């Protein structure tokens, strides 16, 4: 599913749309004069998140952990926080959301930015293989180190965008002193004083324009005044490989979509 933000007429808001972290970015502020400066700060924040947390960049901190050979590695405060969020989500969901599914994601073909994932008719062998499990990751926030066992690959995709949106919205609202909405794909966070009537978030099955109500598929509008809303679904991020229909939501118990 995807979250789309619609603004009612006569509200004094301004919005910017672009792409980062392999997904759509939407920034809305309640003071149009501050849109450009807030957008620059958001772009800087997301660039830092990408450099720390990307599974697809060879120069990211997260990718560097693949070569750690099970040794403790000192990581940046940003990556340590992102890992802490992922591990907290894993604990809260009893492992249903697990950051150790990186190898499983690669095995089904999601090993690069989704815009580069191609339909592929080559044979693929889908094997049930449980993810190593989040408890195998040792994060020491006191020393700023993380230990990842040999052969374990991390994927923070289930939590990093929501965390990044939340951090960005809070930071921008404090700096700008106005209401802010940040949406990264289907993960939306709001902070500061909302517009009159609150923020209206349209959640829908199909990806489409913010300004166009979908002509097919289900959708609903949800009002927010604080906090956030995270959605995910299988309608948009789907591909075929070796005759199999695949998507990006992997079950850690099987390693399969």
PDB file of C-alpha atoms in Angstrom:
ATOM      1  CA  UNK A   1       0.000   0.000   0.000  1.00  0.00           C
ATOM      2  CA  UNK A   2       1.139   3.575  -0.410  1.00  0.00           C
ATOM      3  CA  UNK A   3       0.377   6.662   1.609  1.00  0.00           C
ATOM      4  CA  UNK A   4      -0.595   9.781  -0.284  1.00  0.00           C
ATOM      5  CA  UNK A   5      -1.098  13.173   1.277  1.00  0.00           C
ATOM      6  CA  UNK A   6      -3.961  15.336   0.050  1.00  0.00           C
ATOM      7  CA  UNK A   7      -4.426  18.909   1.215  1.00  0.00           C
ATOM      8  CA  UNK A   8      -7.903  20.455   1.461  1.00  0.00           C
ATOM      9  CA  UNK A   9      -8.564  23.743  -0.397  1.00  0.00           C
ATOM     10  CA  UNK A  10      -7.720  27.061   1.260  1.00  0.00           C
ATOM     11  CA  UNK A  11      -5.039  25.573   3.478  1.00  0.00           C
ATOM     12  CA  UNK A  12      -1.796  27.465   3.477  1.00  0.00           C
ATOM     13  CA  UNK A  13       0.628  24.666   2.743  1.00  0.00           C
ATOM     14  CA  UNK A  14       3.371  24.016   0.222  1.00  0.00           C
ATOM     15  CA  UNK A  15       4.777  20.697  -0.945  1.00  0.00           C
ATOM     16  CA  UNK A  16       7.839  19.288  -2.685  1.00  0.00           C
ATOM     17  CA  UNK A  17       8.098  15.849  -4.300  1.00  0.00           C
ATOM     18  CA  UNK A  18      11.267  14.026  -5.336  1.00  0.00           C
ATOM     19  CA  UNK A  19      13.043  10.679  -4.829  1.00  0.00           C
ATOM     20  CA  UNK A  20      15.626   9.389  -2.364  1.00  0.00           C
ATOM     21  CA  UNK A  21      16.418   6.123  -0.581  1.00  0.00           C
ATOM     22  CA  UNK A  22      14.944   4.318  -3.584  1.00  0.00           C
ATOM     23  CA  UNK A  23      11.471   5.668  -2.899  1.00  0.00           C
ATOM     24  CA  UNK A  24       9.251   8.721  -3.280  1.00  0.00           C
ATOM     25  CA  UNK A  25       9.789  11.676  -0.961  1.00  0.00           C
ATOM     26  CA  UNK A  26       7.055  14.207  -0.129  1.00  0.00           C
ATOM     27  CA  UNK A  27       7.594  17.196   2.123  1.00  0.00           C
ATOM     28  CA  UNK A  28       4.695  19.450   3.126  1.00  0.00           C
ATOM     29  CA  UNK A  29       5.045  22.529   5.341  1.00  0.00           C
ATOM     30  CA  UNK A  30       2.420  24.893   6.709  1.00  0.00           C
ATOM     31  CA  UNK A  31       4.592  27.938   5.941  1.00  0.00           C
ATOM     32  CA  UNK A  32       5.250  28.085   2.167  1.00  0.00           C
ATOM     33  CA  UNK A  33       8.100  30.553   2.645  1.00  0.00           C
ATOM     34  CA  UNK A  34      10.070  27.848   4.475  1.00  0.00           C
ATOM     35  CA  UNK A  35       9.615  25.051   1.941  1.00  0.00           C
ATOM     36  CA  UNK A  36      12.930  25.473   0.113  1.00  0.00           C
ATOM     37  CA  UNK A  37      15.066  25.688   3.250  1.00  0.00           C
ATOM     38  CA  UNK A  38      13.269  22.717   4.816  1.00  0.00           C
ATOM     39  CA  UNK A  39      13.713  20.732   1.623  1.00  0.00           C
ATOM     40  CA  UNK A  40      17.469  21.364   1.664  1.00  0.00           C
ATOM     41  CA  UNK A  41      17.689  20.172   5.261  1.00  0.00           C
ATOM     42  CA  UNK A  42      15.622  17.099   4.417  1.00  0.00           C
ATOM     43  CA  UNK A  43      17.846  16.263   1.448  1.00  0.00           C
ATOM     44  CA  UNK A  44      20.925  16.489   3.663  1.00  0.00           C
ATOM     45  CA  UNK A  45      19.335  14.271   6.313  1.00  0.00           C
ATOM     46  CA  UNK A  46      18.316  11.609   3.795  1.00  0.00           C
ATOM     47  CA  UNK A  47      21.771  11.640   2.190  1.00  0.00           C
ATOM     48  CA  UNK A  48      23.264  10.886   5.605  1.00  0.00           C
ATOM     49  CA  UNK A  49      20.754   8.082   6.191  1.00  0.00           C
ATOM     50  CA  UNK A  50      21.545   6.614   2.774  1.00  0.00           C
ATOM     51  CA  UNK A  51      25.292   6.681   3.404  1.00  0.00           C
ATOM     52  CA  UNK A  52      24.795   4.903   6.717  1.00  0.00           C
ATOM     53  CA  UNK A  53      21.971   2.447   6.027  1.00  0.00           C
ATOM     54  CA  UNK A  54      21.798   1.586   2.332  1.00  0.00           C
ATOM     55  CA  UNK A  55      21.945  -2.103   1.438  1.00  0.00           C
ATOM     56  CA  UNK A  56      22.638  -1.218  -2.196  1.00  0.00           C
ATOM     57  CA  UNK A  57      25.619   1.138  -1.878  1.00  0.00           C
ATOM     58  CA  UNK A  58      29.067  -0.440  -1.836  1.00  0.00           C
ATOM     59  CA  UNK A  59      30.357   2.476   0.244  1.00  0.00           C
ATOM     60  CA  UNK A  60      27.652   2.493   2.943  1.00  0.00           C
ATOM     61  CA  UNK A  61      28.346   1.687   6.571  1.00  0.00           C
ATOM     62  CA  UNK A  62      25.813  -1.127   6.485  1.00  0.00           C
ATOM     63  CA  UNK A  63      27.483  -2.804   3.513  1.00  0.00           C
ATOM     64  CA  UNK A  64      30.856  -2.556   5.260  1.00  0.00           C
ATOM     65  CA  UNK A  65      29.505  -4.815   8.006  1.00  0.00           C
ATOM     66  CA  UNK A  66      29.403  -7.670   5.442  1.00  0.00           C
ATOM     67  CA  UNK A  67      33.206  -7.781   5.607  1.00  0.00           C
ATOM     68  CA  UNK A  68      33.503  -7.548   9.388  1.00  0.00           C
ATOM     69  CA  UNK A  69      34.068 -11.334   9.782  1.00  0.00           C
ATOM     70  CA  UNK A  70      32.164 -11.385  13.050  1.00  0.00           C
ATOM     71  CA  UNK A  71      34.362  -8.761  14.694  1.00  0.00           C
ATOM     72  CA  UNK A  72      32.956  -5.767  16.616  1.00  0.00           C
ATOM     73  CA  UNK A  73      32.812  -2.695  14.378  1.00  0.00           C
ATOM     74  CA  UNK A  74      32.499   0.908  15.508  1.00  0.00           C
ATOM     75  CA  UNK A  75      29.599   2.542  13.693  1.00  0.00           C
ATOM     76  CA  UNK A  76      28.280   6.082  13.480  1.00  0.00           C
ATOM     77  CA  UNK A  77      25.632   7.234  15.955  1.00  0.00           C
ATOM     78  CA  UNK A  78      23.193   7.396  13.020  1.00  0.00           C
ATOM     79  CA  UNK A  79      23.647   3.744  12.042  1.00  0.00           C
ATOM     80  CA  UNK A  80      23.642   2.676  15.694  1.00  0.00           C
ATOM     81  CA  UNK A  81      20.277   4.394  16.150  1.00  0.00           C
ATOM     82  CA  UNK A  82      18.873   2.815  12.980  1.00  0.00           C
ATOM     83  CA  UNK A  83      20.021  -0.619  14.141  1.00  0.00           C
ATOM     84  CA  UNK A  84      18.526  -0.056  17.591  1.00  0.00           C
ATOM     85  CA  UNK A  85      15.174   0.793  15.990  1.00  0.00           C
ATOM     86  CA  UNK A  86      15.321  -2.343  13.822  1.00  0.00           C
ATOM     87  CA  UNK A  87      16.146  -4.568  16.789  1.00  0.00           C
ATOM     88  CA  UNK A  88      13.410  -2.950  18.890  1.00  0.00           C
ATOM     89  CA  UNK A  89      10.895  -3.635  16.110  1.00  0.00           C
ATOM     90  CA  UNK A  90      12.086  -7.238  15.894  1.00  0.00           C
ATOM     91  CA  UNK A  91      11.612  -7.712  19.620  1.00  0.00           C
ATOM     92  CA  UNK A  92       8.203  -6.019  19.615  1.00  0.00           C
ATOM     93  CA  UNK A  93       6.957  -8.237  16.762  1.00  0.00           C
ATOM     94  CA  UNK A  94       8.518 -11.430  18.136  1.00  0.00           C
ATOM     95  CA  UNK A  95      10.730 -11.618  15.052  1.00  0.00           C
ATOM     96  CA  UNK A  96       8.039 -11.072  12.406  1.00  0.00           C
ATOM     97  CA  UNK A  97      10.040  -7.978  11.411  1.00  0.00           C
ATOM     98  CA  UNK A  98      13.690  -9.041  11.357  1.00  0.00           C
ATOM     99  CA  UNK A  99      16.703  -7.116  10.003  1.00  0.00           C
ATOM    100  CA  UNK A 100      18.674 -10.319   9.285  1.00  0.00           C
ATOM    101  CA  UNK A 101      16.711 -11.063   6.085  1.00  0.00           C
ATOM    102  CA  UNK A 102      19.340  -9.393   3.857  1.00  0.00           C
ATOM    103  CA  UNK A 103      20.566 -12.636   2.287  1.00  0.00           C
ATOM    104  CA  UNK A 104      16.995 -13.779   1.665  1.00  0.00           C
ATOM    105  CA  UNK A 105      16.218 -10.502  -0.109  1.00  0.00           C
ATOM    106  CA  UNK A 106      19.261 -10.955  -2.344  1.00  0.00           C
ATOM    107  CA  UNK A 107      18.272 -14.548  -3.096  1.00  0.00           C
ATOM    108  CA  UNK A 108      14.889 -13.536  -4.520  1.00  0.00           C
ATOM    109  CA  UNK A 109      16.445 -10.839  -6.715  1.00  0.00           C
ATOM    110  CA  UNK A 110      15.957  -7.720  -4.601  1.00  0.00           C
ATOM    111  CA  UNK A 111      19.675  -7.007  -4.476  1.00  0.00           C
ATOM    112  CA  UNK A 112      19.675  -3.474  -5.897  1.00  0.00           C
ATOM    113  CA  UNK A 113      17.554  -0.338  -5.970  1.00  0.00           C
ATOM    114  CA  UNK A 114      14.044  -1.434  -6.925  1.00  0.00           C
ATOM    115  CA  UNK A 115      14.081   0.709 -10.063  1.00  0.00           C
ATOM    116  CA  UNK A 116      16.857  -1.615 -11.308  1.00  0.00           C
ATOM    117  CA  UNK A 117      15.164  -4.904 -10.373  1.00  0.00           C
ATOM    118  CA  UNK A 118      14.287  -6.477 -13.720  1.00  0.00           C
ATOM    119  CA  UNK A 119      11.863  -9.172 -14.773  1.00  0.00           C
ATOM    120  CA  UNK A 120      14.045 -12.265 -15.203  1.00  0.00           C
ATOM    121  CA  UNK A 121      13.057 -15.620 -16.737  1.00  0.00           C
ATOM    122  CA  UNK A 122      16.182 -17.448 -15.606  1.00  0.00           C
ATOM    123  CA  UNK A 123      15.472 -20.421 -13.323  1.00  0.00           C
ATOM    124  CA  UNK A 124      15.472 -19.669  -9.615  1.00  0.00           C
ATOM    125  CA  UNK A 125      15.499 -22.117  -6.743  1.00  0.00           C
ATOM    126  CA  UNK A 126      13.333 -20.939  -3.893  1.00  0.00           C
ATOM    127  CA  UNK A 127      14.499 -22.691  -0.742  1.00  0.00           C
ATOM    128  CA  UNK A 128      12.932 -22.437   2.696  1.00  0.00           C
ATOM    129  CA  UNK A 129      15.683 -21.114   4.925  1.00  0.00           C
ATOM    130  CA  UNK A 130      15.012 -19.364   8.192  1.00  0.00           C
ATOM    131  CA  UNK A 131      16.669 -15.984   8.679  1.00  0.00           C
ATOM    132  CA  UNK A 132      19.551 -16.056  11.181  1.00  0.00           C
ATOM    133  CA  UNK A 133      17.470 -14.035  13.628  1.00  0.00           C
ATOM    134  CA  UNK A 134      17.788 -10.607  15.214  1.00  0.00           C
ATOM    135  CA  UNK A 135      19.164 -12.023  18.466  1.00  0.00           C
ATOM    136  CA  UNK A 136      22.405 -12.892  16.648  1.00  0.00           C
ATOM    137  CA  UNK A 137      23.163  -9.159  16.319  1.00  0.00           C
ATOM    138  CA  UNK A 138      25.050  -7.588  19.214  1.00  0.00           C
ATOM    139  CA  UNK A 139      24.656  -3.812  19.399  1.00  0.00           C
ATOM    140  CA  UNK A 140      26.479  -2.021  22.198  1.00  0.00           C
ATOM    141  CA  UNK A 141      25.184   1.552  22.360  1.00  0.00           C
ATOM    142  CA  UNK A 142      27.679   2.410  25.116  1.00  0.00           C
ATOM    143  CA  UNK A 143      30.723   1.705  22.950  1.00  0.00           C
ATOM    144  CA  UNK A 144      28.993   2.394  19.629  1.00  0.00           C
ATOM    145  CA  UNK A 145      29.912  -1.023  18.258  1.00  0.00           C
ATOM    146  CA  UNK A 146      27.967  -3.736  16.483  1.00  0.00           C
ATOM    147  CA  UNK A 147      28.875  -7.370  15.946  1.00  0.00           C
ATOM    148  CA  UNK A 148      27.340  -9.205  12.988  1.00  0.00           C
ATOM    149  CA  UNK A 149      28.051 -12.944  12.667  1.00  0.00           C
ATOM    150  CA  UNK A 150      29.846 -14.210   9.550  1.00  0.00           C
ATOM    151  CA  UNK A 151      27.416 -14.731   6.682  1.00  0.00           C
ATOM    152  CA  UNK A 152      24.637 -12.560   8.137  1.00  0.00           C
ATOM    153  CA  UNK A 153      23.477  -9.666   5.969  1.00  0.00           C
ATOM    154  CA  UNK A 154      21.329  -6.910   7.350  1.00  0.00           C
ATOM    155  CA  UNK A 155      18.386  -5.203   5.663  1.00  0.00           C
ATOM    156  CA  UNK A 156      16.870  -2.211   7.465  1.00  0.00           C
ATOM    157  CA  UNK A 157      14.187  -1.619   4.855  1.00  0.00           C
ATOM    158  CA  UNK A 158      11.311  -2.542   7.153  1.00  0.00           C
ATOM    159  CA  UNK A 159      12.057   0.195   9.683  1.00  0.00           C
ATOM    160  CA  UNK A 160      14.606   2.698   8.373  1.00  0.00           C
ATOM    161  CA  UNK A 161      12.264   4.814   6.247  1.00  0.00           C
ATOM    162  CA  UNK A 162       9.712   5.262   9.038  1.00  0.00           C
ATOM    163  CA  UNK A 163      12.519   6.119  11.475  1.00  0.00           C
ATOM    164  CA  UNK A 164      14.098   8.557   9.000  1.00  0.00           C
ATOM    165  CA  UNK A 165      10.742  10.242   8.340  1.00  0.00           C
ATOM    166  CA  UNK A 166      10.079  10.596  12.062  1.00  0.00           C
ATOM    167  CA  UNK A 167      13.519  12.092  12.744  1.00  0.00           C
ATOM    168  CA  UNK A 168      13.204  14.472   9.805  1.00  0.00           C
ATOM    169  CA  UNK A 169       9.710  15.718  10.648  1.00  0.00           C
ATOM    170  CA  UNK A 170      10.672  16.359  14.275  1.00  0.00           C
ATOM    171  CA  UNK A 171      13.904  18.130  13.311  1.00  0.00           C
ATOM    172  CA  UNK A 172      12.294  20.321  10.651  1.00  0.00           C
ATOM    173  CA  UNK A 173       9.377  21.316  12.885  1.00  0.00           C
ATOM    174  CA  UNK A 174      11.805  22.394  15.603  1.00  0.00           C
ATOM    175  CA  UNK A 175      14.023  24.348  13.210  1.00  0.00           C
ATOM    176  CA  UNK A 176      11.269  25.930  11.107  1.00  0.00           C
ATOM    177  CA  UNK A 177       8.664  26.394  13.815  1.00  0.00           C
ATOM    178  CA  UNK A 178       5.832  25.288  11.555  1.00  0.00           C
ATOM    179  CA  UNK A 179       3.845  22.152  10.804  1.00  0.00           C
ATOM    180  CA  UNK A 180       5.742  19.550   8.803  1.00  0.00           C
ATOM    181  CA  UNK A 181       4.824  16.319   7.067  1.00  0.00           C
ATOM    182  CA  UNK A 182       7.506  13.982   5.709  1.00  0.00           C
ATOM    183  CA  UNK A 183       6.526  10.918   3.684  1.00  0.00           C
ATOM    184  CA  UNK A 184       9.043   8.342   2.468  1.00  0.00           C
ATOM    185  CA  UNK A 185       7.090   5.939   0.312  1.00  0.00           C
ATOM    186  CA  UNK A 186       4.363   4.634   2.548  1.00  0.00           C
ATOM    187  CA  UNK A 187       5.961   5.846   5.781  1.00  0.00           C
ATOM    188  CA  UNK A 188       4.660   9.224   6.910  1.00  0.00           C
ATOM    189  CA  UNK A 189       5.463  11.331   9.976  1.00  0.00           C
ATOM    190  CA  UNK A 190       4.075  14.702  11.065  1.00  0.00           C
ATOM    191  CA  UNK A 191       5.296  17.201  13.635  1.00  0.00           C
ATOM    192  CA  UNK A 192       4.639  20.756  14.734  1.00  0.00           C
ATOM    193  CA  UNK A 193       1.318  22.570  14.518  1.00  0.00           C
ATOM    194  CA  UNK A 194      -0.878  20.800  11.938  1.00  0.00           C
ATOM    195  CA  UNK A 195      -3.039  22.586   9.366  1.00  0.00           C
ATOM    196  CA  UNK A 196      -6.630  23.358  10.281  1.00  0.00           C
ATOM    197  CA  UNK A 197      -8.409  20.032  10.453  1.00  0.00           C
ATOM    198  CA  UNK A 198      -5.153  18.083  10.648  1.00  0.00           C
ATOM    199  CA  UNK A 199      -3.250  16.213   7.969  1.00  0.00           C
ATOM    200  CA  UNK A 200      -5.303  14.053   5.583  1.00  0.00           C
ATOM    201  CA  UNK A 201      -3.425  10.934   4.503  1.00  0.00           C
ATOM    202  CA  UNK A 202      -4.891   8.821   1.710  1.00  0.00           C
ATOM    203  CA  UNK A 203      -3.880   5.172   1.945  1.00  0.00           C
ATOM    204  CA  UNK A 204      -4.423   3.234  -1.272  1.00  0.00           C
ATOM    205  CA  UNK A 205      -3.573  -0.049  -2.961  1.00  0.00           C
ATOM    206  CA  UNK A 206      -2.175   1.474  -6.146  1.00  0.00           C
ATOM    207  CA  UNK A 207       0.636   3.970  -6.574  1.00  0.00           C
ATOM    208  CA  UNK A 208      -0.603   7.215  -8.095  1.00  0.00           C
ATOM    209  CA  UNK A 209      -0.693  10.985  -7.987  1.00  0.00           C
ATOM    210  CA  UNK A 210      -1.465  12.744  -4.721  1.00  0.00           C
ATOM    211  CA  UNK A 211      -4.037  14.880  -6.498  1.00  0.00           C
ATOM    212  CA  UNK A 212      -5.922  12.045  -8.175  1.00  0.00           C
ATOM    213  CA  UNK A 213      -8.288   9.702  -6.351  1.00  0.00           C
ATOM    214  CA  UNK A 214      -7.569   6.169  -7.640  1.00  0.00           C
ATOM    215  CA  UNK A 215     -10.111   4.848 -10.128  1.00  0.00           C
ATOM    216  CA  UNK A 216      -9.602   1.244  -8.997  1.00  0.00           C
ATOM    217  CA  UNK A 217      -8.359  -0.479  -5.869  1.00  0.00           C
ATOM    218  CA  UNK A 218      -9.335   0.276  -2.311  1.00  0.00           C
ATOM    219  CA  UNK A 219      -8.402   3.468  -0.478  1.00  0.00           C
ATOM    220  CA  UNK A 220      -9.246   5.374   2.689  1.00  0.00           C
ATOM    221  CA  UNK A 221      -8.410   8.797   4.097  1.00  0.00           C
ATOM    222  CA  UNK A 222      -6.974   8.974   7.595  1.00  0.00           C
ATOM    223  CA  UNK A 223      -6.616  12.138   9.672  1.00  0.00           C
ATOM    224  CA  UNK A 224      -3.480  12.806  11.729  1.00  0.00           C
ATOM    225  CA  UNK A 225      -2.545  15.639  14.052  1.00  0.00           C
ATOM    226  CA  UNK A 226       0.643  14.112  15.465  1.00  0.00           C
ATOM    227  CA  UNK A 227       2.761  10.987  15.204  1.00  0.00           C
ATOM    228  CA  UNK A 228       2.821   9.027  11.999  1.00  0.00           C
ATOM    229  CA  UNK A 229       1.456   6.302   9.784  1.00  0.00           C
ATOM    230  CA  UNK A 230       3.435   3.497   8.143  1.00  0.00           C
ATOM    231  CA  UNK A 231       2.014   1.281   5.415  1.00  0.00           C
ATOM    232  CA  UNK A 232       3.390  -1.479   3.240  1.00  0.00           C
ATOM    233  CA  UNK A 233       1.924  -3.823   0.680  1.00  0.00           C
ATOM    234  CA  UNK A 234       2.713  -6.011  -2.289  1.00  0.00           C
ATOM    235  CA  UNK A 235       0.883  -4.198  -5.091  1.00  0.00           C
ATOM    236  CA  UNK A 236       3.759  -1.937  -6.173  1.00  0.00           C
ATOM    237  CA  UNK A 237       7.027  -3.738  -5.414  1.00  0.00           C
ATOM    238  CA  UNK A 238       6.451  -6.949  -7.359  1.00  0.00           C
ATOM    239  CA  UNK A 239       8.537  -8.693  -9.996  1.00  0.00           C
ATOM    240  CA  UNK A 240       8.813 -12.056 -11.733  1.00  0.00           C
ATOM    241  CA  UNK A 241      11.816 -14.323 -11.721  1.00  0.00           C
ATOM    242  CA  UNK A 242      12.016 -17.803 -13.150  1.00  0.00           C
ATOM    243  CA  UNK A 243       8.248 -18.001 -13.438  1.00  0.00           C
ATOM    244  CA  UNK A 244       7.654 -16.976  -9.814  1.00  0.00           C
ATOM    245  CA  UNK A 245       5.713 -13.881  -8.760  1.00  0.00           C
ATOM    246  CA  UNK A 246       7.802 -12.260  -6.014  1.00  0.00           C
ATOM    247  CA  UNK A 247       7.480  -9.270  -3.703  1.00  0.00           C
ATOM    248  CA  UNK A 248       9.546  -7.488  -1.072  1.00  0.00           C
ATOM    249  CA  UNK A 249       7.818  -8.578   2.151  1.00  0.00           C
ATOM    250  CA  UNK A 250       9.839 -11.579   3.317  1.00  0.00           C
ATOM    251  CA  UNK A 251       8.836 -13.982   6.087  1.00  0.00           C
ATOM    252  CA  UNK A 252      11.893 -14.443   8.343  1.00  0.00           C
ATOM    253  CA  UNK A 253      10.660 -17.929   9.251  1.00  0.00           C
ATOM    254  CA  UNK A 254      11.035 -19.137   5.650  1.00  0.00           C
ATOM    255  CA  UNK A 255      13.196 -16.569   3.868  1.00  0.00           C
ATOM    256  CA  UNK A 256      10.495 -16.389   1.178  1.00  0.00           C
ATOM    257  CA  UNK A 257       7.953 -13.720   0.180  1.00  0.00           C
TER     258      UNK A 257
END
